[in-house]
């Protein structure tokens, strides 16, 4: 199977002529980048809100619609399935036509689904509209990751990606609390009215404030997009830089890149440059989703918690996710700078480096750079800590240890798994710089489909063998998944070089 092009010079991503080296990678300064990341992170909260705000109401929805909890759990499964599939369409659209038009379309779909869910008459409509809702919200993460890739270089990308992940994970902490409170006071249907209002208000902000960042459309941000939808009203905000820049020349193959390649995420997923580490990530993410799906029912049945109380228990999981990704993002930037300095020193000593007039980041962002060392070093430690946390979670609930203990394990698990997702997403954006949204969609596709399968079987397995043994089995699978990480670490660099040579 053909492999999508690999690591190329980040500076040459938008074009290949010499004018580019005189201009910055992005015209946006730190404050502007912070605003763009904030908007992208807020957009990504819709995926988490739509998923997590729903958890405390599972038992109530089951009673109200007259179906079993297992059937209601299938709405989580359907949500995850479409959360995995939808970015495979929206991601390539974003890479071809632009970030703004993709955001606009996805939020319209999400808004319509929320209004329909608020008026759901029966279970069949519920499961269908949850799938549609997921199709609208899921892609905000992939598109947001691509936006960050558009405006940041490798050296700063880890930190900004950490901030982005922290923002989008806020719903993991507050979503269930809001959902539990709304469901208790106004009923579960009001949860979806809340999401509809939130979506409508934010869509206005996004359309007004977010600039187009797709580099084949606007280069480093200085070119004016021809598509009116790609333009935005606050153009003065984009021109606040004191230095005057000439519009960049777009890449010669821009027309080719404008093709919407729906199969792109699938090709990335099955490419040897991505498959081992993506499978590793998907397994760890699926186990996490299985644990938080089980929390709602287990804490209600075994500890007698109400909807509001169950919602409050999710704060630990969300707080761990947010804190973890912020810290991990900073570590990623530090690791990259350290590895780059060593790489430069080794190249200088070997005499292989030649003098050029290119900026420093241009000279060394190539296929020979030890990207796996710079990006993946933390993964084994994070994986082992998550295994210990999940094991503790299962057995403490099995023996009804004080509820504080399993709640603390959700904090640790959230920290570990979200850090893993952040690291792998950043790594894949580095490996596939021309397909940022598609590479993020690949992560979504794998982790969500596997999580969908996991959440659909977790309750029956718990009923058959108990909580402790259920999560002992999942930990065994996680340990086997470390083989994929080892393969990526050992052969990733070699495969990137081979793919680059094959493309020449």
PDB file of C-alpha atoms in Angstrom, residues 70 73-74 76-77 80 290 293 450-461:
ATOM      1  CA  UNK A  70     -27.087  -1.955  28.029  1.00  0.00           C
ATOM      2  CA  UNK A  73     -24.752   2.163  26.524  1.00  0.00           C
ATOM      3  CA  UNK A  74     -24.987   1.362  22.820  1.00  0.00           C
ATOM      4  CA  UNK A  76     -22.137   5.619  23.606  1.00  0.00           C
ATOM      5  CA  UNK A  77     -20.872   2.935  21.249  1.00  0.00           C
ATOM      6  CA  UNK A  80     -17.662   6.534  19.395  1.00  0.00           C
ATOM      7  CA  UNK A 290     -14.205   1.300  29.176  1.00  0.00           C
ATOM      8  CA  UNK A 293     -18.178   4.138  30.936  1.00  0.00           C
ATOM      9  CA  UNK A 450     -11.634   0.341  19.292  1.00  0.00           C
ATOM     10  CA  UNK A 451     -13.210   2.252  22.179  1.00  0.00           C
ATOM     11  CA  UNK A 452     -16.643   1.677  20.655  1.00  0.00           C
ATOM     12  CA  UNK A 453     -16.052  -2.057  20.754  1.00  0.00           C
ATOM     13  CA  UNK A 454     -14.695  -1.870  24.286  1.00  0.00           C
ATOM     14  CA  UNK A 455     -17.585   0.160  25.719  1.00  0.00           C
ATOM     15  CA  UNK A 456     -20.131  -2.180  24.142  1.00  0.00           C
ATOM     16  CA  UNK A 457     -18.701  -5.253  25.895  1.00  0.00           C
ATOM     17  CA  UNK A 458     -17.448  -3.868  29.213  1.00  0.00           C
ATOM     18  CA  UNK A 459     -20.774  -4.226  31.046  1.00  0.00           C
ATOM     19  CA  UNK A 460     -21.407  -7.864  29.970  1.00  0.00           C
ATOM     20  CA  UNK A 461     -17.812  -8.820  30.855  1.00  0.00           C
TER      21      UNK A 461
END
